[in-house]
């Protein structure tokens, strides 16, 4: 079945540094990738939608300059958290529609801790 | 706009008990409906789906029926196991528009005890 590989699974970084999270579609081409943020015991908040070869579409209230999204190829989308602060600590998950009309495939998530 | 409402958790059950997690939705037309499961520290996995009224999705003993008349998609399982402990999300994809975006409910945590 369709698989999205997300890494790293967890990362700890210092305040002020940047962290890159990668999501790769392994057996299908993902022209679109959704990036979510999940706070503890809460639902998923859609941050942005990346589209291969074009600029990402950000949801209202999401800082474009802090959360840089790149979708350089049909199999790779990246989220870079720039100048990270402790309040950026969260669980980030990517998701791609696999090409059929229904199921969406999710990455395994990245636990980001900023210290 | 589109929305999904789930019952609040956590839901705590004994092993082999019957499970129901309620989900209702608001959307125009005929959205596709999904249940996803999230185990601790992991991403979401598709549990089951239904794409039109009266469809029943089923997987791993879980079932949910798309009820247009009550705009519901309740998740059920006849006999839960400890391994079913997870967070369950109901979601919809609009029939038209929305850019393929899923709308999620808030999630319901299920705890199954021996």
Short mmCIF file of C-alpha atoms in Angstrom, two decimals:
data_model
loop_
_atom_site.label_atom_id
_atom_site.label_comp_id
_atom_site.label_asym_id
_atom_site.label_seq_id
_atom_site.Cartn_x
_atom_site.Cartn_y
_atom_site.Cartn_z
CA UNK A 1 0.00 0.00 0.00
CA UNK A 2 0.91 3.66 -0.11
CA UNK A 3 3.60 4.57 2.39
CA UNK A 4 4.84 7.92 3.56
CA UNK A 5 8.17 7.82 5.36
CA UNK A 6 8.70 10.64 7.83
CA UNK A 7 11.90 11.40 9.68
CA UNK A 8 13.29 12.09 12.08
CA UNK A 9 10.90 10.42 14.50
CA UNK A 10 12.05 12.69 17.24
CA UNK A 11 14.44 15.57 17.55
CA UNK A 12 15.67 17.80 20.33
CA UNK A 13 17.13 21.14 19.38
CA UNK A 14 18.27 24.31 21.07
CA UNK A 15 16.30 27.53 20.92
CA UNK A 16 17.21 29.59 17.90
CA UNK A 17 18.25 26.72 15.70
CA UNK A 18 16.39 25.29 12.72
CA UNK A 19 15.06 21.81 12.25
CA UNK A 20 14.09 20.09 9.01
CA UNK A 21 11.48 17.35 8.85
CA UNK A 22 11.22 15.21 5.73
CA UNK A 23 8.34 13.26 4.31
CA UNK A 24 8.87 10.92 1.40
CA UNK A 25 6.27 9.01 -0.53
CA UNK A 26 7.86 5.62 -1.10
CA UNK A 27 5.68 3.89 -3.65
CA UNK A 28 3.61 6.62 -5.17
CA UNK A 29 3.94 10.18 -6.37
CA UNK A 30 2.61 12.79 -4.00
CA UNK A 31 1.79 16.02 -5.77
CA UNK A 32 0.26 17.27 -2.54
CA UNK A 33 1.35 16.94 1.07
CA UNK A 34 -0.53 18.16 4.12
CA UNK A 35 1.37 19.21 7.22
CA UNK A 36 -0.30 18.98 10.60
CA UNK A 37 0.61 19.93 14.11
CA UNK A 38 -0.76 18.05 17.06
CA UNK A 39 -0.68 19.28 20.63
CA UNK A 40 -0.93 16.82 23.52
CA UNK A 41 -4.38 15.29 23.81
CA UNK A 42 -5.68 17.45 20.99
CA UNK A 43 -6.70 16.98 17.44
CA UNK A 44 -4.64 17.69 14.38
CA UNK A 45 -4.30 21.25 13.22
CA UNK A 46 -3.67 21.65 9.53
CA UNK A 47 -0.74 24.02 9.10
CA UNK A 48 -0.21 24.08 5.36
CA UNK A 49 -0.57 22.26 2.09
CA UNK A 50 2.48 21.80 -0.08
CA UNK A 51 2.22 21.30 -3.81
CA UNK A 52 5.01 19.99 -5.97
CA UNK A 53 6.63 22.77 -7.92
CA UNK A 54 4.69 25.63 -6.40
CA UNK A 55 4.40 27.61 -3.21
CA UNK A 56 2.77 26.09 -0.20
CA UNK A 57 -0.63 27.25 0.96
CA UNK A 58 -0.67 28.16 4.63
CA UNK A 59 -3.65 28.10 6.93
CA UNK A 60 -4.69 31.25 8.67
CA UNK A 61 -2.54 32.09 11.64
CA UNK A 62 0.45 29.95 10.59
CA UNK A 63 3.68 31.90 10.24
CA UNK A 64 5.07 31.31 6.78
CA UNK A 65 8.53 32.52 7.68
CA UNK A 66 8.78 30.26 10.68
CA UNK A 67 7.45 27.11 9.07
CA UNK A 68 9.10 26.83 5.69
CA UNK A 69 7.63 24.19 3.45
CA UNK A 70 9.25 22.92 0.29
CA UNK A 71 7.93 20.35 -2.14
CA UNK A 72 10.80 19.98 -4.56
CA UNK A 73 9.85 16.67 -6.12
CA UNK A 74 6.93 14.30 -6.46
CA UNK A 75 8.29 12.17 -3.64
CA UNK A 76 9.67 14.65 -1.13
CA UNK A 77 8.18 17.41 0.97
CA UNK A 78 10.00 19.13 3.81
CA UNK A 79 9.00 21.28 6.75
CA UNK A 80 11.69 23.47 8.30
CA UNK A 81 11.02 25.04 11.66
CA UNK A 82 13.23 28.10 11.69
CA UNK A 83 14.57 29.85 14.79
CA UNK A 84 12.79 27.32 16.93
CA UNK A 85 11.45 28.25 20.35
CA UNK A 86 10.09 26.07 23.14
CA UNK A 87 6.52 26.91 22.11
CA UNK A 88 7.21 25.20 18.77
CA UNK A 89 7.62 21.91 20.61
CA UNK A 90 4.94 19.63 19.26
CA UNK A 91 4.18 16.55 17.22
CA UNK A 92 4.27 17.20 13.49
CA UNK A 93 2.65 14.84 11.00
CA UNK A 94 2.55 14.83 7.23
CA UNK A 95 -0.10 13.25 5.06
CA UNK A 96 -0.57 12.62 1.38
CA UNK A 97 -3.49 11.51 -0.73
CA UNK A 98 -2.14 8.38 -2.42
CA UNK A 99 -3.72 8.91 -5.76
CA UNK A 100 -7.00 7.17 -5.26
CA UNK A 101 -10.03 9.05 -4.20
CA UNK A 102 -10.29 8.07 -0.62
CA UNK A 103 -7.58 7.03 1.74
CA UNK A 104 -4.94 9.40 2.98
CA UNK A 105 -1.56 8.11 4.08
CA UNK A 106 0.09 9.59 7.13
CA UNK A 107 3.71 9.72 8.14
CA UNK A 108 4.66 8.32 11.53
CA UNK A 109 5.14 11.78 12.97
CA UNK A 110 8.03 13.80 14.38
CA UNK A 111 8.23 14.74 18.03
CA UNK A 112 10.05 18.09 18.21
CA UNK A 113 11.34 19.32 21.55
CA UNK A 114 12.98 22.72 21.71
CA UNK A 115 15.07 23.37 24.80
CA UNK B 1 -18.42 25.06 6.85
CA UNK B 2 -17.60 21.41 7.38
CA UNK B 3 -17.24 20.04 10.87
CA UNK B 4 -16.95 16.75 12.73
CA UNK B 5 -18.09 16.21 16.30
CA UNK B 6 -16.90 13.26 18.35
CA UNK B 7 -17.81 12.15 21.81
CA UNK B 8 -15.35 13.27 24.41
CA UNK B 9 -13.05 10.77 25.99
CA UNK B 10 -11.35 9.10 27.49
CA UNK B 11 -13.48 6.02 27.12
CA UNK B 12 -12.41 3.25 29.48
CA UNK B 13 -13.65 -0.29 28.89
CA UNK B 14 -12.89 -3.75 30.10
CA UNK B 15 -11.56 -6.26 27.62
CA UNK B 16 -14.30 -7.92 25.54
CA UNK B 17 -16.72 -5.06 26.16
CA UNK B 18 -18.75 -3.49 23.36
CA UNK B 19 -17.45 -0.22 21.99
CA UNK B 20 -19.31 2.70 20.48
CA UNK B 21 -17.67 6.02 19.66
CA UNK B 22 -20.14 8.53 18.33
CA UNK B 23 -19.36 10.78 15.39
CA UNK B 24 -21.62 13.26 13.67
CA UNK B 25 -20.78 15.62 10.88
CA UNK B 26 -21.89 18.77 9.13
CA UNK B 27 -21.23 19.08 5.43
CA UNK B 28 -22.98 19.78 2.18
CA UNK B 29 -23.66 16.99 -0.25
CA UNK B 30 -22.14 13.58 0.30
CA UNK B 31 -18.73 13.72 1.91
CA UNK B 32 -16.49 10.70 2.29
CA UNK B 33 -16.14 9.61 5.90
CA UNK B 34 -13.19 8.03 7.67
CA UNK B 35 -12.06 6.64 10.96
CA UNK B 36 -8.36 6.88 11.76
CA UNK B 37 -6.52 5.35 14.69
CA UNK B 38 -3.41 6.75 16.36
CA UNK B 39 -1.32 4.59 18.64
CA UNK B 40 0.95 6.34 21.17
CA UNK B 41 3.83 8.16 19.53
CA UNK B 42 2.76 7.26 16.02
CA UNK B 43 1.05 8.83 13.05
CA UNK B 44 -2.49 8.09 11.98
CA UNK B 45 -3.58 4.88 10.29
CA UNK B 46 -6.72 4.54 8.24
CA UNK B 47 -9.06 2.20 10.06
CA UNK B 48 -12.06 2.26 7.75
CA UNK B 49 -13.93 4.45 5.34
CA UNK B 50 -17.29 4.94 3.62
CA UNK B 51 -17.96 7.02 0.57
CA UNK B 52 -21.73 7.06 0.18
CA UNK B 53 -24.88 6.82 2.21
CA UNK B 54 -25.60 3.43 3.80
CA UNK B 55 -22.08 2.19 3.08
CA UNK B 56 -20.58 0.20 5.91
CA UNK B 57 -16.85 0.38 6.45
CA UNK B 58 -15.22 -2.44 8.36
CA UNK B 59 -11.75 -3.49 9.40
CA UNK B 60 -10.19 -5.49 12.25
CA UNK B 61 -13.60 -6.05 13.84
CA UNK B 62 -14.49 -2.35 13.76
CA UNK B 63 -17.50 -1.15 11.81
CA UNK B 64 -19.15 2.15 10.98
CA UNK B 65 -22.18 2.88 8.80
CA UNK B 66 -22.63 6.09 6.85
CA UNK B 67 -26.02 7.43 7.93
CA UNK B 68 -27.08 10.36 5.82
CA UNK B 69 -30.38 10.85 7.60
CA UNK B 70 -28.68 11.34 10.97
CA UNK B 71 -25.36 12.66 9.55
CA UNK B 72 -23.54 10.11 11.64
CA UNK B 73 -20.70 7.62 11.30
CA UNK B 74 -20.48 5.91 14.67
CA UNK B 75 -17.61 3.49 15.28
CA UNK B 76 -18.43 0.12 16.85
CA UNK B 77 -16.64 -3.02 17.86
CA UNK B 78 -18.26 -6.01 19.48
CA UNK B 79 -15.37 -7.07 21.70
CA UNK B 80 -12.45 -4.77 22.38
CA UNK B 81 -8.95 -5.87 23.27
CA UNK B 82 -6.21 -4.19 25.23
CA UNK B 83 -4.37 -3.70 21.95
CA UNK B 84 -7.22 -1.45 20.73
CA UNK B 85 -6.17 1.21 23.22
CA UNK B 86 -5.47 4.27 21.08
CA UNK B 87 -6.94 7.57 19.98
CA UNK B 88 -9.64 7.37 17.33
CA UNK B 89 -10.35 10.22 14.93
CA UNK B 90 -13.43 10.64 12.79
CA UNK B 91 -12.86 12.67 9.62
CA UNK B 92 -14.59 13.79 6.49
CA UNK B 93 -13.52 14.78 3.01
CA UNK B 94 -15.98 17.07 1.26
CA UNK B 95 -17.67 15.89 -1.89
CA UNK B 96 -16.70 19.05 -3.72
CA UNK B 97 -14.30 21.85 -2.98
CA UNK B 98 -12.12 21.91 0.11
CA UNK B 99 -8.99 21.09 -1.84
CA UNK B 100 -8.85 17.46 -0.69
CA UNK B 101 -8.50 18.60 2.90
CA UNK B 102 -9.68 16.33 5.66
CA UNK B 103 -11.68 17.78 8.51
CA UNK B 104 -11.00 15.93 11.76
CA UNK B 105 -12.93 15.52 14.94
CA UNK B 106 -11.13 16.15 18.21
CA UNK B 107 -10.29 12.50 18.73
CA UNK B 108 -11.50 10.05 21.36
CA UNK B 109 -9.04 8.23 23.54
CA UNK B 110 -9.91 4.61 24.21
CA UNK B 111 -8.40 2.72 27.12
CA UNK B 112 -9.05 -0.99 27.38
CA UNK B 113 -8.20 -2.70 30.65
CA UNK B 114 -7.90 -6.36 31.56
#
